[in-house]
Amino acid sequence: MIRAIRVGIALGWTRTGPRRVGVLLGLGGLGHAGVALAVRSSSRLGAPDAVLGLAFGFGLPLIAYGAVATALASTDLSSATWAAARLGLSRRGVAIGLSLSAFLTTLLVLMPGLLIGLGVAYGSLPGGARDVFTSTGLVVLGAAAYVAVFTLASTAMKRGRARSLALFLDFLLGSGTSVLALPFPRGHLSSLLGGEALATLSQRQSSGFLGGLAVAALLLALGRLRD
Amino acid sequence: MTESRPLASNSARVRVCGLYAGDALGAGGGSLGRVWGIDWTLGHGIHAVIGTPEDGTAALAGVLTGELRPKRGSVYIEGVAPFASAVCRRRIGALLPRSTGLGGTVRELIALSHAVRGGDVPLDRLGLGALRARRNQTLSVPEARALELALALATPTPSLVVLHEPWNGVAGVDPIGFRELLLERAASAPVVVLTSVLTEVAKLADSVHLLEGGRWAAVDGGSGWLARAAEKLLVWLEDPNGLVTPELAATLSTRVENARSVSWERIAGPPQLGLVAIAADDLEAAALTVSKVCAELAVNVRALATTPLERAALLGLVRAAPSERSP
């Protein structure tokens, strides 16, 4: 199993490619810094919120979606594992490796941009370090949840097209605060960032729900695979 | 040279029952070809499946190797479903239509294959030693397929080897080394070759199945044609009186070494022709003996040929004898 996970990580990283990561990294840094500068000129106190809104509202789901789709070679989870599974490695082990690769790619692409954006937004304002610390934890939690949800969605429909449906539903339903938003990371992340509580859940509960969502979605995805 | 390797009827390794499956080679991940109602039991030996991906060869290869899950029916290799067992897949060699390259170097991939499945990847025997120093992502598609062919033949004690079009789109493979490896693997395991290259099938296959539109259209013996086991040397003679042909057949049956059968028939037409058909293990040696005997008997040979296994001919035979089709 360990060998299968290791091969899965390497396979995912090969499919993603350092060049693509480098380009996204540059775009992410520029985007976040650009938004911070633009908002800061009109409202200095609103700049950090704008950067966080960009990072968690658009950057995180889109980057996680792209990272999963790339690691899975734009196909379904079972087919994506075949390159290694044909040698006799466990499909589940390879799938865990591919998910880990997508998770690390998401962190690698998003974090530097977010840090640059927050640095520009805060400037000499106090509270920057605390926000960076909190945001880093949220990015890790959010990336895990999004990658797991997209991985689970990749087990449904031809070539894992349910992945796109999950992204669409996250934008559509996850933005609300009703129970319909519960299965999607967006509402929980919004609540954790200081937004409206999701279906009367406290921030602590949302945080636990997000972690549980990541674990449950990954386990369900693995359960949909055979050995 | 050919050799005779009769199939052991009690050594069935692979059982396919009521199989319905589709590949994922079509547009948008849909099926390009499907198979329906396939029942098949395989022992060791080379089993050729003649057809194209549109006929379902890719779908059949996919479910046999565990890449695809059957939509209905079952595939068991030594009692285990390959789709659901990594341990089972370790002993399956697979060359499939789509190249599935991993990252890293060829050397690393070989080391991984060795660590997981054991056995050495026969790059040198296949004349592919130069690939060893390359990175997987720099290989062209035919080179990547050649590497996958070597990986497919690497398992020392395979439970099944499935090769999809091993003579098409595969670069730089030494045909002699490939043939030797194929025969070695076939001595102890079923080797399924799905192909449209009929000349190679005629030389190697112990059994031949014709896949048409997802169903078995013909199975050797069932429609009057056979694979290598019944490849024959055909000799057309000028025999106006019908006397030379039986005498020649009788002489050849004693003179041709390892002759399995010698038959003759008279063919009407101006001028009258006689036809002698010889089934033997070594058809080249049989042809030399025929020319010597014909010279001794002063018989005029009009033509001499081995039975070609051509798709058109097969289809002609199948259509000519629909009542003899196998299920």
Coordinates of C-alpha atoms in Angstrom, one line a residue:
Chain A
M1 CA 0.0 0.0 0.0
I2 CA 2.8 2.4 0.9
R3 CA 4.5 1.7 -2.4
A4 CA 1.2 2.3 -4.2
I5 CA 0.7 5.6 -2.4
R6 CA 4.2 6.7 -3.3
V7 CA 3.7 5.8 -6.9
G8 CA 0.4 7.6 -6.9
I9 CA 2.0 10.8 -5.7
A10 CA 4.8 10.6 -8.3
L11 CA 2.2 9.9 -11.0
G12 CA 0.1 12.9 -10.0
W13 CA 3.1 15.1 -9.9
T14 CA 4.2 13.9 -13.3
R15 CA 0.8 14.7 -14.8
T16 CA 0.7 18.1 -13.2
G17 CA 4.2 19.1 -14.1
P18 CA 6.4 21.7 -12.4
R19 CA 6.0 24.1 -15.4
R20 CA 2.2 24.3 -14.9
V21 CA 2.6 24.8 -11.2
G22 CA 5.1 27.5 -11.8
V23 CA 2.8 29.4 -14.1
L24 CA -0.1 29.1 -11.7
L25 CA 2.1 30.2 -8.8
G26 CA 3.0 33.4 -10.7
L27 CA -0.6 34.1 -11.6
G28 CA -1.8 33.5 -8.1
G29 CA 0.8 35.8 -6.6
L30 CA 0.0 38.6 -9.1
G31 CA -3.7 38.1 -8.7
H32 CA -3.8 38.3 -5.0
A33 CA -1.3 41.2 -4.9
G34 CA -3.3 43.0 -7.6
V35 CA -6.6 42.7 -5.7
A36 CA -4.9 43.8 -2.4
L37 CA -3.5 46.9 -4.1
A38 CA -6.7 47.8 -5.8
V39 CA -8.9 47.5 -2.7
R40 CA -6.3 49.1 -0.5
S41 CA -6.4 52.3 -2.5
S42 CA -10.0 52.8 -1.6
S43 CA -10.4 51.0 1.7
R44 CA -7.3 50.0 3.6
L45 CA -9.2 48.0 6.2
G46 CA -11.2 46.1 3.6
A47 CA -8.1 44.9 1.6
P48 CA -7.4 41.7 3.8
D49 CA -11.0 40.6 3.5
A50 CA -10.9 41.1 -0.3
V51 CA -7.8 39.0 -0.5
L52 CA -9.3 36.2 1.7
G53 CA -12.5 36.4 -0.3
L54 CA -10.6 35.9 -3.6
A55 CA -8.5 33.1 -2.1
F56 CA -11.2 31.1 -0.5
G57 CA -14.2 32.0 -2.8
F58 CA -12.5 31.5 -6.1
G59 CA -8.8 30.5 -5.8
L60 CA -9.2 27.5 -3.6
P61 CA -12.1 25.7 -5.3
L62 CA -10.8 26.4 -8.8
I63 CA -7.2 25.4 -8.0
A64 CA -8.3 22.3 -6.2
Y65 CA -10.6 21.4 -9.1
G66 CA -7.7 21.9 -11.6
A67 CA -5.3 20.0 -9.4
V68 CA -7.6 17.0 -9.1
A69 CA -8.5 17.0 -12.8
T70 CA -4.8 17.2 -13.8
A71 CA -3.7 14.5 -11.3
L72 CA -6.4 12.2 -12.6
A73 CA -5.5 13.0 -16.3
S74 CA -9.0 14.5 -16.8
T75 CA -10.6 11.1 -16.5
D76 CA -12.4 9.1 -13.8
L77 CA -10.6 7.9 -10.7
S78 CA -10.5 4.2 -11.6
S79 CA -9.0 4.9 -15.1
A80 CA -6.6 7.4 -13.6
T81 CA -5.1 4.8 -11.4
W82 CA -4.7 2.2 -14.2
A83 CA -1.2 3.4 -15.2
A84 CA 0.1 2.0 -11.9
A85 CA -2.6 -0.5 -11.1
R86 CA -1.8 -2.5 -14.2
L87 CA 1.6 -3.5 -12.6
G88 CA -0.3 -5.0 -9.7
L89 CA -0.4 -2.0 -7.3
S90 CA -3.6 -1.4 -5.3
R91 CA -6.0 1.0 -7.0
R92 CA -6.9 2.5 -3.7
G93 CA -3.3 3.1 -2.7
V94 CA -2.6 4.8 -6.0
A95 CA -5.8 6.9 -5.6
I96 CA -4.7 8.1 -2.2
G97 CA -1.4 9.1 -3.7
L98 CA -3.1 11.0 -6.6
S99 CA -5.3 12.8 -4.0
L100 CA -2.3 13.7 -1.9
S101 CA -0.5 15.0 -5.0
A102 CA -3.6 17.2 -5.8
F103 CA -3.7 18.4 -2.2
L104 CA -0.1 19.3 -2.2
T105 CA -0.4 21.0 -5.6
T106 CA -3.3 23.1 -4.3
L107 CA -1.3 24.2 -1.3
L108 CA 1.8 24.9 -3.3
V109 CA -0.1 27.0 -5.8
L110 CA -2.4 28.9 -3.4
M111 CA -0.3 29.6 -0.3
P112 CA 2.4 31.8 -1.8
G113 CA -0.2 34.0 -3.6
L114 CA -2.3 34.3 -0.4
L115 CA 0.7 35.2 1.7
I116 CA 1.8 37.8 -0.8
G117 CA -1.7 39.2 -1.0
L118 CA -2.1 39.4 2.8
G119 CA 1.3 41.0 3.1
V120 CA 0.4 43.7 0.6
A121 CA -3.1 44.1 2.1
Y122 CA -1.9 44.5 5.7
G123 CA 1.2 46.5 5.0
S124 CA 1.9 48.2 8.4
L125 CA -1.6 47.4 9.8
P126 CA -1.6 45.2 13.0
G127 CA -3.1 41.7 13.0
G128 CA -1.4 40.5 9.8
A129 CA 0.5 37.7 11.5
R130 CA -2.6 36.3 13.2
D131 CA -4.5 36.4 10.0
V132 CA -1.7 34.6 8.1
F133 CA -1.7 31.9 10.8
T134 CA -5.5 31.4 10.7
S135 CA -5.6 31.5 6.9
T136 CA -2.9 28.9 6.6
G137 CA -4.9 26.5 8.7
L138 CA -8.1 27.2 6.8
V139 CA -6.3 26.7 3.4
V140 CA -5.0 23.3 4.6
L141 CA -8.5 22.3 5.8
G142 CA -10.3 23.7 2.8
A143 CA -7.9 22.2 0.3
A144 CA -8.3 18.8 2.0
A145 CA -12.1 19.1 1.8
Y146 CA -12.2 20.3 -1.8
V147 CA -9.7 17.7 -3.1
A148 CA -11.6 14.9 -1.3
V149 CA -15.0 16.1 -2.7
F150 CA -13.7 16.4 -6.2
T151 CA -12.0 13.0 -5.9
L152 CA -15.3 11.5 -4.8
A153 CA -17.1 13.2 -7.7
S154 CA -14.5 11.8 -10.1
T155 CA -15.9 8.3 -9.5
A156 CA -19.2 9.3 -11.1
M157 CA -20.2 9.8 -14.8
K158 CA -18.0 9.2 -17.8
R159 CA -14.5 10.5 -17.5
G160 CA -15.4 11.7 -14.0
R161 CA -17.5 14.6 -15.3
A162 CA -19.4 14.8 -12.0
R163 CA -16.3 16.7 -10.8
S164 CA -17.5 19.7 -12.8
L165 CA -21.0 19.2 -11.4
A166 CA -19.5 19.3 -7.9
L167 CA -17.7 22.6 -8.6
F168 CA -20.9 24.1 -10.0
L169 CA -23.0 23.0 -7.1
D170 CA -20.4 24.3 -4.6
F171 CA -20.8 27.7 -6.2
L172 CA -24.6 27.4 -6.5
L173 CA -25.6 25.7 -3.2
G174 CA -22.5 26.2 -1.1
S175 CA -22.9 30.0 -1.1
G176 CA -26.2 29.7 0.9
T177 CA -26.6 29.0 4.6
S178 CA -29.2 26.4 4.5
V179 CA -28.8 22.6 5.0
L180 CA -28.3 22.3 1.3
A181 CA -24.9 23.9 1.7
L182 CA -23.7 21.4 4.3
P183 CA -22.1 18.9 1.9
F184 CA -20.0 21.6 0.2
P185 CA -16.9 23.2 1.7
R186 CA -17.7 26.8 0.6
G187 CA -20.3 27.6 3.3
H188 CA -18.2 26.2 6.1
L189 CA -15.1 28.1 4.9
S190 CA -17.2 31.3 4.7
S191 CA -18.4 30.7 8.2
L192 CA -14.9 30.1 9.5
L193 CA -13.8 33.4 7.9
G194 CA -16.3 35.3 9.9
G195 CA -19.3 35.1 7.6
E196 CA -22.8 34.0 8.4
A197 CA -23.1 30.7 10.3
L198 CA -24.1 27.7 8.2
A199 CA -27.3 26.0 9.3
T200 CA -26.8 27.2 12.9
L201 CA -23.4 25.4 13.1
S202 CA -20.8 27.1 15.3
Q203 CA -17.4 27.8 13.8
R204 CA -16.0 24.9 15.8
Q205 CA -18.7 22.6 14.4
S206 CA -18.1 23.9 10.9
S207 CA -14.4 23.2 11.3
G208 CA -15.1 19.7 12.4
F209 CA -17.6 19.2 9.6
L210 CA -15.1 20.3 7.1
G211 CA -12.5 17.8 8.4
G212 CA -15.2 15.1 8.5
L213 CA -16.2 15.9 5.0
A214 CA -12.7 15.5 3.8
V215 CA -12.3 12.1 5.5
A216 CA -15.7 10.8 4.5
A217 CA -15.5 11.9 0.9
L218 CA -12.1 10.3 0.5
L219 CA -13.2 7.1 2.1
L220 CA -16.3 7.0 -0.1
A221 CA -14.2 7.5 -3.2
L222 CA -11.9 4.7 -2.1
G223 CA -14.9 2.5 -1.4
R224 CA -16.1 3.0 -5.0
L225 CA -12.8 1.5 -6.2
R226 CA -11.9 -2.1 -6.2
D227 CA -8.5 -3.2 -5.0
Chain B
M1 CA 9.9 -23.5 -38.1
T2 CA 6.8 -24.2 -36.2
E3 CA 6.2 -26.5 -33.3
S4 CA 3.2 -28.4 -32.1
R5 CA 1.9 -27.6 -28.6
P6 CA -1.4 -29.3 -28.0
L7 CA -3.7 -27.5 -25.6
A8 CA -4.3 -29.3 -22.3
S9 CA -8.1 -29.4 -21.9
N10 CA -8.0 -29.6 -18.1
S11 CA -5.7 -26.6 -17.7
A12 CA -8.3 -23.8 -18.0
R13 CA -6.9 -20.7 -16.4
V14 CA -9.3 -18.1 -17.6
R15 CA -13.1 -18.3 -17.6
V16 CA -15.3 -15.7 -19.2
C17 CA -19.0 -16.1 -18.8
G18 CA -21.8 -14.1 -20.5
L19 CA -19.5 -11.1 -20.8
Y20 CA -21.0 -7.8 -21.8
A21 CA -18.4 -4.9 -21.7
G22 CA -17.5 -1.7 -23.5
D23 CA -14.2 0.1 -23.9
A24 CA -13.7 3.8 -23.3
L25 CA -12.1 4.7 -26.6
G26 CA -15.0 6.6 -28.1
A27 CA -15.6 10.3 -28.1
G28 CA -16.1 11.8 -24.6
G29 CA -15.1 8.5 -22.9
G30 CA -17.9 6.5 -24.6
S31 CA -17.5 3.1 -26.1
L32 CA -16.0 2.6 -29.5
G33 CA -16.5 -1.2 -29.4
R34 CA -18.4 -3.6 -27.2
V35 CA -18.6 -7.3 -26.7
W36 CA -21.8 -9.2 -26.0
G37 CA -22.5 -12.6 -24.6
I38 CA -18.9 -13.8 -24.7
D39 CA -18.3 -17.2 -23.2
W40 CA -14.7 -18.4 -23.3
T41 CA -12.5 -20.8 -21.4
L42 CA -8.7 -20.6 -21.9
G43 CA -5.9 -22.9 -21.1
H44 CA -2.3 -22.3 -22.0
G45 CA -1.3 -21.6 -25.6
I46 CA -1.6 -18.7 -28.0
H47 CA -5.2 -17.6 -28.5
A48 CA -5.7 -15.2 -31.3
V49 CA -8.8 -12.9 -31.5
I50 CA -9.1 -11.4 -35.0
G51 CA -11.0 -8.1 -35.1
T52 CA -10.7 -4.4 -34.7
P53 CA -11.4 -2.1 -31.6
E54 CA -14.8 -1.4 -33.2
D55 CA -15.5 -5.1 -33.1
G56 CA -14.8 -5.1 -29.3
T57 CA -11.1 -6.2 -29.2
A58 CA -10.2 -3.3 -26.9
A59 CA -13.2 -4.0 -24.6
L60 CA -12.3 -7.6 -24.4
A61 CA -8.6 -6.8 -23.6
G62 CA -9.7 -4.3 -21.0
V63 CA -11.9 -6.7 -19.0
L64 CA -9.4 -9.6 -19.3
T65 CA -6.6 -7.5 -17.8
G66 CA -8.7 -5.8 -15.1
E67 CA -8.6 -2.4 -16.6
L68 CA -12.4 -2.4 -17.1
R69 CA -15.2 -3.8 -15.1
P70 CA -17.6 -6.0 -17.0
K71 CA -21.0 -4.5 -17.3
R72 CA -22.5 -7.9 -17.1
G73 CA -21.1 -11.4 -16.8
S74 CA -17.8 -12.4 -15.3
V75 CA -14.1 -12.8 -15.9
Y76 CA -12.1 -15.0 -13.6
I77 CA -8.4 -15.7 -13.8
E78 CA -7.5 -18.7 -11.7
G79 CA -10.8 -18.1 -9.8
V80 CA -10.2 -14.4 -9.2
A81 CA -11.7 -11.3 -10.9
P82 CA -8.8 -9.2 -12.2
F83 CA -10.7 -5.9 -11.8
A84 CA -11.0 -6.5 -8.1
S85 CA -7.6 -7.9 -7.2
A86 CA -4.2 -6.2 -7.4
V87 CA -2.6 -9.6 -6.5
C88 CA -4.3 -11.1 -9.5
R89 CA -3.1 -8.3 -11.8
R90 CA 0.5 -8.8 -10.8
R91 CA 0.6 -12.0 -12.8
I92 CA -1.2 -10.5 -15.9
G93 CA 0.9 -9.1 -18.7
A94 CA -1.0 -6.4 -20.6
L95 CA -0.4 -4.4 -23.8
L96 CA -3.5 -2.3 -24.3
P97 CA -4.5 0.1 -27.0
R98 CA -3.8 3.2 -24.9
S99 CA -0.3 3.9 -23.7
T100 CA -0.3 4.4 -19.9
G101 CA 3.1 5.9 -19.2
L102 CA 4.3 6.6 -15.7
G103 CA 6.8 9.4 -15.0
G104 CA 10.5 9.0 -14.3
T105 CA 12.9 7.0 -16.4
V106 CA 12.5 3.7 -18.1
R107 CA 15.1 2.3 -15.7
E108 CA 12.9 3.3 -12.7
L109 CA 9.8 1.8 -14.3
I110 CA 11.6 -1.4 -14.8
A111 CA 12.8 -1.4 -11.2
L112 CA 9.2 -0.7 -10.1
S113 CA 7.9 -3.6 -12.2
H114 CA 10.6 -5.9 -10.8
A115 CA 9.8 -4.8 -7.2
V116 CA 6.0 -5.4 -7.6
R117 CA 5.9 -8.4 -9.9
G118 CA 9.3 -10.0 -9.9
G119 CA 11.0 -11.1 -13.1
D120 CA 13.2 -9.2 -15.4
V121 CA 11.8 -7.0 -18.2
P122 CA 13.2 -8.5 -21.4
L123 CA 14.3 -5.3 -23.0
D124 CA 17.5 -6.8 -24.5
R125 CA 15.8 -9.9 -25.8
L126 CA 13.3 -7.7 -27.6
G127 CA 16.1 -5.4 -29.0
L128 CA 14.9 -2.5 -26.8
G129 CA 18.0 -2.1 -24.6
A130 CA 18.5 1.5 -25.9
L131 CA 15.3 2.5 -24.2
R132 CA 16.7 1.8 -20.8
A133 CA 18.4 5.2 -20.4
R134 CA 15.4 7.2 -21.7
R135 CA 12.8 9.1 -19.7
N136 CA 9.3 7.8 -20.1
Q137 CA 7.9 11.1 -21.2
T138 CA 10.4 11.4 -24.0
L139 CA 9.3 8.1 -25.6
S140 CA 7.2 8.3 -28.8
V141 CA 3.9 6.4 -28.8
P142 CA 5.4 3.4 -30.7
E143 CA 8.4 3.3 -28.3
A144 CA 6.1 3.5 -25.3
R145 CA 4.1 0.6 -26.7
A146 CA 7.2 -1.3 -27.2
L147 CA 8.2 -0.8 -23.6
E148 CA 4.7 -1.9 -22.5
L149 CA 5.1 -5.0 -24.6
A150 CA 8.3 -5.7 -22.8
L151 CA 6.6 -5.1 -19.4
A152 CA 3.7 -7.4 -20.5
L153 CA 6.2 -10.2 -21.2
A154 CA 8.2 -9.6 -18.0
T155 CA 6.1 -11.7 -15.6
P156 CA 8.0 -14.9 -15.1
T157 CA 5.0 -17.1 -14.3
P158 CA 2.0 -15.2 -15.7
S159 CA -1.5 -16.3 -15.2
L160 CA -2.5 -14.5 -18.4
V161 CA -0.8 -12.4 -21.1
V162 CA -3.0 -10.1 -23.2
L163 CA -1.5 -8.3 -26.2
H164 CA -3.6 -5.9 -28.2
E165 CA -2.2 -5.4 -31.7
P166 CA 1.4 -6.3 -30.8
W167 CA 2.5 -6.1 -34.4
N168 CA 1.0 -2.6 -35.0
G169 CA 2.4 0.7 -33.8
V170 CA 5.2 -0.9 -31.8
A171 CA 8.7 0.4 -32.6
G172 CA 12.0 -1.5 -32.8
V173 CA 10.9 -4.8 -31.4
D174 CA 13.1 -7.8 -32.6
P175 CA 10.5 -10.2 -34.1
I176 CA 12.5 -13.3 -33.4
G177 CA 13.0 -12.4 -29.7
F178 CA 9.3 -11.4 -29.5
R179 CA 8.2 -14.7 -31.0
E180 CA 10.5 -16.7 -28.7
L181 CA 9.1 -14.9 -25.6
L182 CA 5.6 -15.4 -26.8
L183 CA 6.1 -19.1 -27.2
E184 CA 7.8 -19.3 -23.8
R185 CA 4.9 -17.6 -22.0
A186 CA 2.4 -19.7 -24.0
A187 CA 4.0 -22.9 -22.8
S188 CA 2.6 -22.3 -19.3
A189 CA -0.1 -19.6 -19.6
P190 CA -2.8 -18.4 -21.9
V191 CA -1.6 -15.7 -24.2
V192 CA -4.4 -13.8 -25.9
V193 CA -3.4 -11.9 -29.0
L194 CA -6.0 -9.5 -30.3
T195 CA -5.0 -8.4 -33.7
S196 CA -5.8 -7.7 -37.3
V197 CA -2.4 -9.0 -38.6
L198 CA -3.4 -12.3 -39.9
T199 CA -0.1 -13.5 -41.3
E200 CA 1.4 -13.6 -37.8
V201 CA -1.7 -15.2 -36.4
A202 CA -1.5 -18.0 -39.0
K203 CA 2.1 -18.7 -37.9
L204 CA 1.6 -18.6 -34.1
A205 CA -1.9 -19.1 -32.9
D206 CA -3.1 -22.4 -31.4
S207 CA -6.7 -21.2 -31.6
V208 CA -8.3 -18.4 -33.5
H209 CA -11.5 -16.6 -32.7
L210 CA -13.1 -14.1 -35.1
L211 CA -14.8 -11.2 -33.3
E212 CA -17.4 -9.4 -35.4
G213 CA -19.6 -6.7 -34.1
G214 CA -18.9 -7.7 -30.5
R215 CA -19.7 -11.4 -30.9
W216 CA -17.8 -14.5 -31.8
A217 CA -18.5 -14.8 -35.5
A218 CA -16.4 -17.9 -35.8
V219 CA -14.2 -20.2 -33.7
D220 CA -11.6 -22.4 -35.3
G221 CA -12.9 -25.7 -36.3
G222 CA -16.5 -24.5 -36.1
S223 CA -16.5 -23.0 -39.5
G224 CA -14.1 -25.2 -41.4
W225 CA -10.9 -23.2 -40.9
L226 CA -8.2 -23.6 -38.3
A227 CA -5.1 -21.7 -37.1
R228 CA -1.5 -22.9 -37.2
A229 CA -2.5 -26.4 -36.0
A230 CA -4.2 -27.0 -39.4
E231 CA -2.2 -24.8 -41.7
K232 CA -1.8 -26.7 -44.9
L233 CA 0.4 -26.8 -47.9
L234 CA -1.7 -26.8 -51.1
V235 CA -0.3 -28.3 -54.3
W236 CA -2.2 -27.9 -57.6
L237 CA -1.2 -30.5 -60.3
E238 CA -2.0 -31.0 -63.9
D239 CA -3.8 -34.3 -63.9
P240 CA -6.0 -34.8 -66.9
N241 CA -6.7 -38.5 -66.2
G242 CA -7.0 -38.2 -62.5
L243 CA -4.4 -40.9 -61.9
V244 CA -1.4 -38.9 -60.7
T245 CA -3.0 -37.1 -57.8
P246 CA -3.9 -40.1 -55.6
E247 CA -0.5 -41.7 -56.3
L248 CA 1.3 -38.5 -55.4
A249 CA -0.8 -38.2 -52.2
A250 CA 0.1 -41.7 -51.1
T251 CA 3.8 -41.2 -51.8
L252 CA 3.8 -37.9 -49.9
S253 CA 2.1 -39.4 -46.9
T254 CA 5.1 -41.6 -46.4
R255 CA 7.8 -39.2 -47.5
V256 CA 6.9 -36.0 -45.7
E257 CA 8.2 -36.0 -42.2
N258 CA 5.8 -35.2 -39.4
A259 CA 2.9 -35.1 -41.8
R260 CA -0.4 -35.0 -39.9
S261 CA -2.6 -35.6 -42.9
V262 CA -2.4 -35.7 -46.7
S263 CA -5.6 -35.4 -48.7
W264 CA -6.4 -35.0 -52.3
E265 CA -9.2 -34.1 -54.6
R266 CA -9.9 -33.6 -58.2
I267 CA -10.8 -30.2 -59.5
A268 CA -12.9 -30.0 -62.6
G269 CA -12.0 -27.4 -65.3
P270 CA -9.9 -27.1 -68.4
P271 CA -7.3 -28.4 -68.0
Q272 CA -8.3 -30.8 -65.2
L273 CA -6.4 -30.1 -62.0
G274 CA -5.7 -32.2 -59.0
L275 CA -5.2 -30.7 -55.5
V276 CA -3.2 -32.3 -52.7
A277 CA -3.4 -30.8 -49.2
I278 CA -0.7 -31.6 -46.7
A279 CA -0.9 -30.7 -43.0
A280 CA 2.5 -30.9 -41.4
D281 CA 4.6 -29.3 -38.6
D282 CA 7.2 -28.0 -41.0
L283 CA 5.6 -26.8 -44.2
E284 CA 8.9 -25.6 -45.7
A285 CA 10.4 -29.0 -45.5
A286 CA 7.1 -30.5 -46.8
A287 CA 7.3 -28.1 -49.9
L288 CA 10.9 -29.4 -50.6
T289 CA 9.7 -33.0 -50.4
V290 CA 6.8 -32.2 -52.7
S291 CA 9.1 -30.8 -55.3
K292 CA 11.4 -33.8 -55.2
V293 CA 8.5 -36.3 -55.4
C294 CA 6.9 -34.4 -58.2
A295 CA 10.2 -34.4 -60.1
E296 CA 10.5 -38.2 -59.6
L297 CA 7.0 -38.8 -60.8
A298 CA 7.3 -36.3 -63.6
V299 CA 4.2 -34.5 -62.4
N300 CA 3.7 -30.9 -63.5
V301 CA 3.0 -28.6 -60.5
R302 CA 0.8 -25.7 -61.5
A303 CA 0.9 -23.9 -58.1
L304 CA 2.0 -24.3 -54.5
A305 CA 0.8 -22.3 -51.6
T306 CA 0.2 -22.4 -47.9
T307 CA -3.4 -21.8 -46.7
P308 CA -3.7 -18.1 -46.1
L309 CA -5.7 -17.0 -43.1
E310 CA -7.3 -14.0 -44.6
R311 CA -10.1 -12.1 -43.1
A312 CA -12.1 -12.0 -46.3
A313 CA -11.7 -15.8 -46.7
L314 CA -12.7 -16.3 -43.1
L315 CA -15.8 -14.2 -43.5
G316 CA -16.5 -16.0 -46.8
L317 CA -16.3 -19.3 -45.0
V318 CA -18.4 -18.1 -42.1
R319 CA -21.1 -16.8 -44.4
A320 CA -21.0 -19.9 -46.5
A321 CA -21.6 -22.1 -43.5
P322 CA -23.8 -20.3 -41.1
S323 CA -25.1 -23.5 -39.5
E324 CA -21.6 -24.3 -38.4
R325 CA -21.0 -21.1 -36.5
S326 CA -19.9 -21.5 -32.9
P327 CA -21.8 -19.6 -30.2

